[in-house]
Amino acid sequence: MVWVPPGPPRTDCLTLLHTPTDNPPPKMSLEWLVAWSWSLDGLRDCIATGIQSVRDCDTTAVVTVACLLVLFVWYCYHVGREQPRPYVSVNSLMQGADANGLQNGYVYCQSPECVRCAHNEGLNQKLYHNLQEYAKRYSWSGMGRIHKGIREQGRYLNSRPSIQKPEVFFLPDLPTTPYFARDAQKHDVELLERNFQTILCEFETLYKAFSNCSLPQGWKMNSTPSGEWVTFYLVNQGVCVPRNCRKCPRTYRLLGSLRTCIGNNVFGNACISVLSPGTVITEHYGPTNIRIRCHLGLKTPSGCELVVGGEPQCWAEGRCLLFDDSFLHTAFHEGSAEDGPRVVFMVDLWHPNVAAAERQALDFIFAPGR
């Protein structure tokens, strides 16, 4: 397209175009030709610029595609490395954690500084230091019972009857009973029971990975005098296990809807617990009395029993069983192989008599890694 200035110049040009060829005005023809030449030069420059832009764009596109391809190969390599390792036998898993305490993807704490794992004379001092730090940041209000418990922790633990002896921390003046009524944490119990089928479906998907008595990655083998007891943790001692949570997304989201779930301190756990037929769990005490352990029955064949403080109870599918695991307790599965495993979804809830201010302080004092 040739640009022609508006106004009189355009009229001159038009006149020029209609002037008889036998008498053309040479001056105007020269100006018109100069303008036309300028327009062709601009058009040529425009085309050259466009071609160069296309070339540049193609080079950039090739480089971009090459970079994306490299990133894709790198991603596939690392994802491949994170895939579950080949199954190993249960006996191999039981025979050894390596020198670093690594077993099936879990590192067991060996630090003397860990509040949950350290059993020494300096524990009370550490707890008291944590309480003081909390009180400086927030308030001493409502800390009387925790302060009393830390100050006299040794006496409490040593003088407790053998039926109830928490291993790490005893909060005084809490009602003590081996089992709790469902109404103790009614909202959370009802929520778990309404989602029974959801949790069961995700467990069944997980359990399909078991083959030839081998343990897939993410499952933890626990020591028992007989039989096999394995657990699949979503939250382990207050720490989320991301890979496991991704395998049970709906169950993990459900934890966020529970009002009394312990998720911010080392006493909080959530896992699927599987007992094979012929398994007996050795009698033991839990670490504290500030929590209630909730078992939602997923698969409960006959011949399975939980004994807490000498009192036996049986699980039921789709129903929650609440107990205080700071009491001496054991569990066993005396059914046959045809009965299949006993499976429960276990989650730790706050003891109903632990006040909100105390919960906040205990989360601070027993925070993971503190």
PDB file of C-alpha atoms in Angstrom, residues 114-366:
ATOM      1  CA  CYS A 114      14.527 -36.006  71.776  1.00  0.00           C
ATOM      2  CA  VAL A 115      11.829 -35.449  74.418  1.00  0.00           C
ATOM      3  CA  ARG A 116       9.733 -38.364  73.194  1.00  0.00           C
ATOM      4  CA  CYS A 117      12.598 -40.857  73.161  1.00  0.00           C
ATOM      5  CA  ALA A 118      14.927 -39.659  75.926  1.00  0.00           C
ATOM      6  CA  HIS A 119      14.516 -41.359  79.263  1.00  0.00           C
ATOM      7  CA  ASN A 120      17.028 -39.704  81.530  1.00  0.00           C
ATOM      8  CA  GLU A 121      17.300 -37.479  84.583  1.00  0.00           C
ATOM      9  CA  GLY A 122      17.585 -34.355  82.465  1.00  0.00           C
ATOM     10  CA  LEU A 123      14.171 -34.848  80.880  1.00  0.00           C
ATOM     11  CA  ASN A 124      12.270 -32.933  83.554  1.00  0.00           C
ATOM     12  CA  GLN A 125      14.666 -30.003  83.280  1.00  0.00           C
ATOM     13  CA  LYS A 126      14.152 -29.933  79.522  1.00  0.00           C
ATOM     14  CA  LEU A 127      10.385 -30.012  79.921  1.00  0.00           C
ATOM     15  CA  TYR A 128      10.478 -27.231  82.506  1.00  0.00           C
ATOM     16  CA  HIS A 129      12.674 -25.123  80.222  1.00  0.00           C
ATOM     17  CA  ASN A 130      10.138 -25.608  77.407  1.00  0.00           C
ATOM     18  CA  LEU A 131       7.292 -24.632  79.739  1.00  0.00           C
ATOM     19  CA  GLN A 132       9.108 -21.466  80.819  1.00  0.00           C
ATOM     20  CA  GLU A 133       9.739 -20.538  77.199  1.00  0.00           C
ATOM     21  CA  TYR A 134       6.052 -21.043  76.415  1.00  0.00           C
ATOM     22  CA  ALA A 135       4.936 -18.968  79.403  1.00  0.00           C
ATOM     23  CA  LYS A 136       7.236 -16.089  78.403  1.00  0.00           C
ATOM     24  CA  ARG A 137       5.751 -16.028  74.924  1.00  0.00           C
ATOM     25  CA  TYR A 138       2.144 -16.464  76.010  1.00  0.00           C
ATOM     26  CA  SER A 139       1.007 -16.784  79.625  1.00  0.00           C
ATOM     27  CA  TRP A 140       1.279 -18.793  82.830  1.00  0.00           C
ATOM     28  CA  SER A 141      -2.511 -18.772  83.022  1.00  0.00           C
ATOM     29  CA  GLY A 142      -3.917 -22.295  83.075  1.00  0.00           C
ATOM     30  CA  MET A 143      -0.462 -23.876  83.391  1.00  0.00           C
ATOM     31  CA  GLY A 144      -0.839 -24.996  87.031  1.00  0.00           C
ATOM     32  CA  ARG A 145      -1.482 -28.640  86.294  1.00  0.00           C
ATOM     33  CA  ILE A 146       1.280 -28.890  83.681  1.00  0.00           C
ATOM     34  CA  HIS A 147       3.712 -27.115  86.021  1.00  0.00           C
ATOM     35  CA  LYS A 148       2.793 -29.476  88.823  1.00  0.00           C
ATOM     36  CA  GLY A 149       3.188 -32.492  86.564  1.00  0.00           C
ATOM     37  CA  ILE A 150       6.649 -31.464  85.327  1.00  0.00           C
ATOM     38  CA  ARG A 151       7.879 -30.491  88.797  1.00  0.00           C
ATOM     39  CA  GLU A 152       6.882 -33.837  90.308  1.00  0.00           C
ATOM     40  CA  GLN A 153       7.108 -36.041  87.224  1.00  0.00           C
ATOM     41  CA  GLY A 154       9.588 -38.472  88.748  1.00  0.00           C
ATOM     42  CA  ARG A 155       7.413 -39.028  91.798  1.00  0.00           C
ATOM     43  CA  TYR A 156       4.285 -39.506  89.698  1.00  0.00           C
ATOM     44  CA  LEU A 157       5.836 -42.049  87.377  1.00  0.00           C
ATOM     45  CA  ASN A 158       7.557 -44.000  90.156  1.00  0.00           C
ATOM     46  CA  SER A 159       4.552 -44.086  92.460  1.00  0.00           C
ATOM     47  CA  ARG A 160       1.964 -44.987  89.837  1.00  0.00           C
ATOM     48  CA  PRO A 161       0.392 -48.418  90.204  1.00  0.00           C
ATOM     49  CA  SER A 162       1.677 -50.913  87.670  1.00  0.00           C
ATOM     50  CA  ILE A 163      -1.642 -50.862  85.841  1.00  0.00           C
ATOM     51  CA  GLN A 164      -0.965 -47.326  84.528  1.00  0.00           C
ATOM     52  CA  LYS A 165       2.563 -46.041  83.985  1.00  0.00           C
ATOM     53  CA  PRO A 166       3.013 -43.666  81.058  1.00  0.00           C
ATOM     54  CA  GLU A 167       6.596 -43.803  79.852  1.00  0.00           C
ATOM     55  CA  VAL A 168       7.225 -40.108  79.212  1.00  0.00           C
ATOM     56  CA  PHE A 169       4.726 -37.665  80.699  1.00  0.00           C
ATOM     57  CA  PHE A 170       1.941 -37.922  83.272  1.00  0.00           C
ATOM     58  CA  LEU A 171      -0.527 -35.050  83.641  1.00  0.00           C
ATOM     59  CA  PRO A 172      -1.990 -35.150  87.177  1.00  0.00           C
ATOM     60  CA  ASP A 173      -5.644 -34.853  88.127  1.00  0.00           C
ATOM     61  CA  LEU A 174      -7.003 -36.366  84.916  1.00  0.00           C
ATOM     62  CA  PRO A 175      -9.762 -38.966  85.289  1.00  0.00           C
ATOM     63  CA  THR A 176      -8.229 -42.392  84.762  1.00  0.00           C
ATOM     64  CA  THR A 177     -10.107 -45.251  83.176  1.00  0.00           C
ATOM     65  CA  PRO A 178      -8.968 -47.940  80.739  1.00  0.00           C
ATOM     66  CA  TYR A 179     -11.834 -47.365  78.296  1.00  0.00           C
ATOM     67  CA  PHE A 180     -13.847 -44.270  77.412  1.00  0.00           C
ATOM     68  CA  ALA A 181     -17.449 -43.985  76.305  1.00  0.00           C
ATOM     69  CA  ARG A 182     -18.073 -42.953  72.713  1.00  0.00           C
ATOM     70  CA  ASP A 183     -19.513 -39.659  73.950  1.00  0.00           C
ATOM     71  CA  ALA A 184     -16.092 -38.643  75.282  1.00  0.00           C
ATOM     72  CA  GLN A 185     -15.283 -37.335  71.791  1.00  0.00           C
ATOM     73  CA  LYS A 186     -18.677 -37.657  70.152  1.00  0.00           C
ATOM     74  CA  HIS A 187     -18.122 -35.416  67.120  1.00  0.00           C
ATOM     75  CA  ASP A 188     -14.914 -37.127  66.021  1.00  0.00           C
ATOM     76  CA  VAL A 189     -16.218 -40.624  66.701  1.00  0.00           C
ATOM     77  CA  GLU A 190     -19.323 -40.018  64.600  1.00  0.00           C
ATOM     78  CA  LEU A 191     -17.287 -38.422  61.807  1.00  0.00           C
ATOM     79  CA  LEU A 192     -14.925 -41.396  61.652  1.00  0.00           C
ATOM     80  CA  GLU A 193     -17.780 -43.885  61.643  1.00  0.00           C
ATOM     81  CA  ARG A 194     -19.613 -42.025  58.852  1.00  0.00           C
ATOM     82  CA  ASN A 195     -16.456 -42.292  56.746  1.00  0.00           C
ATOM     83  CA  PHE A 196     -15.869 -45.963  57.494  1.00  0.00           C
ATOM     84  CA  GLN A 197     -16.329 -47.062  53.867  1.00  0.00           C
ATOM     85  CA  THR A 198     -13.976 -44.349  52.573  1.00  0.00           C
ATOM     86  CA  ILE A 199     -11.158 -45.429  54.885  1.00  0.00           C
ATOM     87  CA  LEU A 200     -11.813 -49.120  54.205  1.00  0.00           C
ATOM     88  CA  CYS A 201     -11.643 -48.619  50.421  1.00  0.00           C
ATOM     89  CA  GLU A 202      -8.314 -46.816  50.643  1.00  0.00           C
ATOM     90  CA  PHE A 203      -6.937 -49.543  52.897  1.00  0.00           C
ATOM     91  CA  GLU A 204      -8.028 -52.276  50.477  1.00  0.00           C
ATOM     92  CA  THR A 205      -6.266 -50.473  47.640  1.00  0.00           C
ATOM     93  CA  LEU A 206      -3.101 -50.284  49.741  1.00  0.00           C
ATOM     94  CA  TYR A 207      -3.311 -53.900  50.811  1.00  0.00           C
ATOM     95  CA  LYS A 208      -3.347 -55.142  47.230  1.00  0.00           C
ATOM     96  CA  ALA A 209       0.366 -54.302  47.124  1.00  0.00           C
ATOM     97  CA  PHE A 210       1.165 -57.098  49.567  1.00  0.00           C
ATOM     98  CA  SER A 211       2.536 -60.183  47.879  1.00  0.00           C
ATOM     99  CA  ASN A 212       4.284 -63.317  49.074  1.00  0.00           C
ATOM    100  CA  CYS A 213       4.621 -62.131  52.674  1.00  0.00           C
ATOM    101  CA  SER A 214       6.585 -59.081  51.569  1.00  0.00           C
ATOM    102  CA  LEU A 215       6.289 -55.551  52.894  1.00  0.00           C
ATOM    103  CA  PRO A 216       5.737 -52.689  50.433  1.00  0.00           C
ATOM    104  CA  GLN A 217       7.374 -49.348  51.012  1.00  0.00           C
ATOM    105  CA  GLY A 218       5.604 -47.112  53.522  1.00  0.00           C
ATOM    106  CA  TRP A 219       4.595 -49.932  55.857  1.00  0.00           C
ATOM    107  CA  LYS A 220       6.379 -50.404  59.175  1.00  0.00           C
ATOM    108  CA  MET A 221       7.068 -53.776  60.741  1.00  0.00           C
ATOM    109  CA  ASN A 222       6.659 -53.891  64.521  1.00  0.00           C
ATOM    110  CA  SER A 223       8.306 -56.356  66.861  1.00  0.00           C
ATOM    111  CA  THR A 224       6.011 -59.037  68.297  1.00  0.00           C
ATOM    112  CA  PRO A 225       6.688 -62.325  70.136  1.00  0.00           C
ATOM    113  CA  SER A 226       4.631 -64.126  67.506  1.00  0.00           C
ATOM    114  CA  GLY A 227       2.897 -63.321  64.256  1.00  0.00           C
ATOM    115  CA  GLU A 228       3.121 -60.108  62.250  1.00  0.00           C
ATOM    116  CA  TRP A 229       1.960 -56.593  63.087  1.00  0.00           C
ATOM    117  CA  VAL A 230       2.395 -53.876  60.451  1.00  0.00           C
ATOM    118  CA  THR A 231       1.361 -50.233  60.433  1.00  0.00           C
ATOM    119  CA  PHE A 232       0.940 -47.614  57.711  1.00  0.00           C
ATOM    120  CA  TYR A 233       1.453 -44.149  59.210  1.00  0.00           C
ATOM    121  CA  LEU A 234      -0.125 -40.959  57.912  1.00  0.00           C
ATOM    122  CA  VAL A 235       1.098 -39.063  60.978  1.00  0.00           C
ATOM    123  CA  ASN A 236       3.999 -40.501  62.983  1.00  0.00           C
ATOM    124  CA  GLN A 237       4.827 -38.842  66.324  1.00  0.00           C
ATOM    125  CA  GLY A 238       3.359 -35.530  65.208  1.00  0.00           C
ATOM    126  CA  VAL A 239       5.047 -35.580  61.791  1.00  0.00           C
ATOM    127  CA  CYS A 240       3.096 -36.055  58.555  1.00  0.00           C
ATOM    128  CA  VAL A 241       4.369 -38.785  56.213  1.00  0.00           C
ATOM    129  CA  PRO A 242       3.701 -37.124  52.819  1.00  0.00           C
ATOM    130  CA  ARG A 243       4.210 -40.169  50.586  1.00  0.00           C
ATOM    131  CA  ASN A 244       1.779 -42.235  52.642  1.00  0.00           C
ATOM    132  CA  CYS A 245      -0.763 -39.410  52.814  1.00  0.00           C
ATOM    133  CA  ARG A 246      -0.757 -39.163  49.012  1.00  0.00           C
ATOM    134  CA  LYS A 247      -1.764 -42.822  48.888  1.00  0.00           C
ATOM    135  CA  CYS A 248      -4.729 -42.202  51.217  1.00  0.00           C
ATOM    136  CA  PRO A 249      -5.830 -38.665  50.274  1.00  0.00           C
ATOM    137  CA  ARG A 250      -9.413 -38.876  51.516  1.00  0.00           C
ATOM    138  CA  THR A 251      -8.427 -40.405  54.837  1.00  0.00           C
ATOM    139  CA  TYR A 252      -5.753 -37.754  55.292  1.00  0.00           C
ATOM    140  CA  ARG A 253      -8.224 -34.937  54.541  1.00  0.00           C
ATOM    141  CA  LEU A 254     -10.564 -36.483  57.090  1.00  0.00           C
ATOM    142  CA  LEU A 255      -7.950 -35.945  59.813  1.00  0.00           C
ATOM    143  CA  GLY A 256      -8.228 -32.195  59.214  1.00  0.00           C
ATOM    144  CA  SER A 257     -11.953 -32.347  60.015  1.00  0.00           C
ATOM    145  CA  LEU A 258     -11.439 -33.944  63.437  1.00  0.00           C
ATOM    146  CA  ARG A 259     -11.752 -31.458  66.279  1.00  0.00           C
ATOM    147  CA  THR A 260      -9.600 -33.258  68.828  1.00  0.00           C
ATOM    148  CA  CYS A 261      -6.973 -35.009  66.719  1.00  0.00           C
ATOM    149  CA  ILE A 262      -3.434 -34.610  68.124  1.00  0.00           C
ATOM    150  CA  GLY A 263      -1.374 -33.563  65.143  1.00  0.00           C
ATOM    151  CA  ASN A 264       1.166 -31.055  66.450  1.00  0.00           C
ATOM    152  CA  ASN A 265       3.115 -32.890  69.141  1.00  0.00           C
ATOM    153  CA  VAL A 266       5.055 -36.121  69.457  1.00  0.00           C
ATOM    154  CA  PHE A 267       2.152 -37.944  71.106  1.00  0.00           C
ATOM    155  CA  GLY A 268      -0.033 -37.697  68.008  1.00  0.00           C
ATOM    156  CA  ASN A 269      -0.292 -40.549  65.510  1.00  0.00           C
ATOM    157  CA  ALA A 270      -2.651 -41.691  62.789  1.00  0.00           C
ATOM    158  CA  CYS A 271      -2.157 -45.014  61.045  1.00  0.00           C
ATOM    159  CA  ILE A 272      -3.681 -48.195  59.700  1.00  0.00           C
ATOM    160  CA  SER A 273      -2.796 -51.109  61.973  1.00  0.00           C
ATOM    161  CA  VAL A 274      -2.872 -54.691  60.670  1.00  0.00           C
ATOM    162  CA  LEU A 275      -2.604 -57.814  62.841  1.00  0.00           C
ATOM    163  CA  SER A 276      -2.125 -61.123  61.059  1.00  0.00           C
ATOM    164  CA  PRO A 277      -3.689 -64.309  62.482  1.00  0.00           C
ATOM    165  CA  GLY A 278      -1.575 -65.776  65.268  1.00  0.00           C
ATOM    166  CA  THR A 279      -0.177 -62.415  66.356  1.00  0.00           C
ATOM    167  CA  VAL A 280       0.288 -61.337  69.969  1.00  0.00           C
ATOM    168  CA  ILE A 281       1.399 -57.801  70.882  1.00  0.00           C
ATOM    169  CA  THR A 282       3.513 -57.727  74.033  1.00  0.00           C
ATOM    170  CA  GLU A 283       1.970 -55.902  76.998  1.00  0.00           C
ATOM    171  CA  HIS A 284       3.234 -52.334  77.086  1.00  0.00           C
ATOM    172  CA  TYR A 285       2.456 -48.785  78.230  1.00  0.00           C
ATOM    173  CA  GLY A 286       1.897 -45.733  76.055  1.00  0.00           C
ATOM    174  CA  PRO A 287       3.946 -42.553  76.556  1.00  0.00           C
ATOM    175  CA  THR A 288       1.312 -40.312  78.185  1.00  0.00           C
ATOM    176  CA  ASN A 289      -2.168 -40.038  79.655  1.00  0.00           C
ATOM    177  CA  ILE A 290      -3.091 -36.787  77.870  1.00  0.00           C
ATOM    178  CA  ARG A 291      -4.534 -38.652  74.899  1.00  0.00           C
ATOM    179  CA  ILE A 292      -7.236 -41.163  74.017  1.00  0.00           C
ATOM    180  CA  ARG A 293      -6.356 -43.744  71.430  1.00  0.00           C
ATOM    181  CA  CYS A 294      -9.221 -44.335  69.014  1.00  0.00           C
ATOM    182  CA  HIS A 295      -9.524 -47.539  66.968  1.00  0.00           C
ATOM    183  CA  LEU A 296     -12.021 -47.586  64.103  1.00  0.00           C
ATOM    184  CA  GLY A 297     -12.629 -51.213  63.154  1.00  0.00           C
ATOM    185  CA  LEU A 298     -12.112 -51.864  59.438  1.00  0.00           C
ATOM    186  CA  LYS A 299     -11.842 -55.673  59.457  1.00  0.00           C
ATOM    187  CA  THR A 300     -12.570 -57.465  62.716  1.00  0.00           C
ATOM    188  CA  PRO A 301     -12.684 -61.258  62.432  1.00  0.00           C
ATOM    189  CA  SER A 302     -13.551 -63.380  65.423  1.00  0.00           C
ATOM    190  CA  GLY A 303     -10.795 -64.345  67.821  1.00  0.00           C
ATOM    191  CA  CYS A 304      -9.407 -60.796  68.091  1.00  0.00           C
ATOM    192  CA  GLU A 305      -9.255 -58.969  71.393  1.00  0.00           C
ATOM    193  CA  LEU A 306      -7.861 -55.848  73.040  1.00  0.00           C
ATOM    194  CA  VAL A 307      -7.046 -55.938  76.755  1.00  0.00           C
ATOM    195  CA  VAL A 308      -6.474 -52.626  78.576  1.00  0.00           C
ATOM    196  CA  GLY A 309      -5.849 -52.520  82.314  1.00  0.00           C
ATOM    197  CA  GLY A 310      -6.897 -56.145  82.512  1.00  0.00           C
ATOM    198  CA  GLU A 311     -10.269 -55.476  80.867  1.00  0.00           C
ATOM    199  CA  PRO A 312     -10.941 -57.214  77.505  1.00  0.00           C
ATOM    200  CA  GLN A 313     -12.865 -55.629  74.633  1.00  0.00           C
ATOM    201  CA  CYS A 314     -13.553 -56.665  71.041  1.00  0.00           C
ATOM    202  CA  TRP A 315     -13.506 -54.461  67.963  1.00  0.00           C
ATOM    203  CA  ALA A 316     -16.486 -54.093  65.650  1.00  0.00           C
ATOM    204  CA  GLU A 317     -16.417 -53.072  62.009  1.00  0.00           C
ATOM    205  CA  GLY A 318     -17.469 -49.484  61.463  1.00  0.00           C
ATOM    206  CA  ARG A 319     -17.374 -48.708  65.194  1.00  0.00           C
ATOM    207  CA  CYS A 320     -14.845 -46.771  67.283  1.00  0.00           C
ATOM    208  CA  LEU A 321     -13.222 -48.118  70.427  1.00  0.00           C
ATOM    209  CA  LEU A 322     -11.658 -45.529  72.770  1.00  0.00           C
ATOM    210  CA  PHE A 323      -9.045 -46.373  75.396  1.00  0.00           C
ATOM    211  CA  ASP A 324      -6.208 -44.885  77.436  1.00  0.00           C
ATOM    212  CA  ASP A 325      -3.025 -46.540  76.234  1.00  0.00           C
ATOM    213  CA  SER A 326      -1.027 -45.301  79.243  1.00  0.00           C
ATOM    214  CA  PHE A 327      -2.617 -48.331  80.939  1.00  0.00           C
ATOM    215  CA  LEU A 328      -0.908 -51.663  80.475  1.00  0.00           C
ATOM    216  CA  HIS A 329      -2.426 -53.093  77.295  1.00  0.00           C
ATOM    217  CA  THR A 330      -2.052 -55.844  74.743  1.00  0.00           C
ATOM    218  CA  ALA A 331      -3.843 -57.125  71.656  1.00  0.00           C
ATOM    219  CA  PHE A 332      -3.965 -60.479  69.916  1.00  0.00           C
ATOM    220  CA  HIS A 333      -5.485 -62.260  66.946  1.00  0.00           C
ATOM    221  CA  GLU A 334      -6.218 -65.920  67.614  1.00  0.00           C
ATOM    222  CA  GLY A 335      -8.195 -66.503  64.421  1.00  0.00           C
ATOM    223  CA  SER A 336      -7.222 -68.767  61.554  1.00  0.00           C
ATOM    224  CA  ALA A 337      -5.514 -67.795  58.325  1.00  0.00           C
ATOM    225  CA  GLU A 338      -8.880 -68.025  56.547  1.00  0.00           C
ATOM    226  CA  ASP A 339     -10.228 -65.274  58.813  1.00  0.00           C
ATOM    227  CA  GLY A 340      -7.767 -62.766  57.412  1.00  0.00           C
ATOM    228  CA  PRO A 341      -6.104 -59.912  59.318  1.00  0.00           C
ATOM    229  CA  ARG A 342      -7.564 -57.650  61.948  1.00  0.00           C
ATOM    230  CA  VAL A 343      -7.424 -54.087  60.637  1.00  0.00           C
ATOM    231  CA  VAL A 344      -8.144 -50.828  62.474  1.00  0.00           C
ATOM    232  CA  PHE A 345      -7.635 -47.188  61.673  1.00  0.00           C
ATOM    233  CA  MET A 346      -5.903 -45.707  64.709  1.00  0.00           C
ATOM    234  CA  VAL A 347      -5.856 -42.000  65.587  1.00  0.00           C
ATOM    235  CA  ASP A 348      -4.838 -40.229  68.787  1.00  0.00           C
ATOM    236  CA  LEU A 349      -7.356 -37.757  70.240  1.00  0.00           C
ATOM    237  CA  TRP A 350      -7.023 -35.382  73.161  1.00  0.00           C
ATOM    238  CA  HIS A 351      -8.194 -36.569  76.544  1.00  0.00           C
ATOM    239  CA  PRO A 352     -11.504 -34.702  77.046  1.00  0.00           C
ATOM    240  CA  ASN A 353     -10.342 -33.222  80.370  1.00  0.00           C
ATOM    241  CA  VAL A 354      -7.262 -31.515  78.946  1.00  0.00           C
ATOM    242  CA  ALA A 355      -8.214 -27.822  78.615  1.00  0.00           C
ATOM    243  CA  ALA A 356      -7.648 -25.807  75.441  1.00  0.00           C
ATOM    244  CA  ALA A 357      -4.864 -23.720  77.037  1.00  0.00           C
ATOM    245  CA  GLU A 358      -3.146 -26.905  78.198  1.00  0.00           C
ATOM    246  CA  ARG A 359      -3.369 -28.411  74.724  1.00  0.00           C
ATOM    247  CA  GLN A 360      -1.690 -25.370  73.241  1.00  0.00           C
ATOM    248  CA  ALA A 361       1.086 -25.484  75.824  1.00  0.00           C
ATOM    249  CA  LEU A 362       1.621 -29.237  75.422  1.00  0.00           C
ATOM    250  CA  ASP A 363       1.846 -28.824  71.642  1.00  0.00           C
ATOM    251  CA  PHE A 364       4.626 -26.299  72.251  1.00  0.00           C
ATOM    252  CA  ILE A 365       6.473 -28.295  74.920  1.00  0.00           C
ATOM    253  CA  PHE A 366       6.341 -31.586  73.004  1.00  0.00           C
TER     254      PHE A 366
END
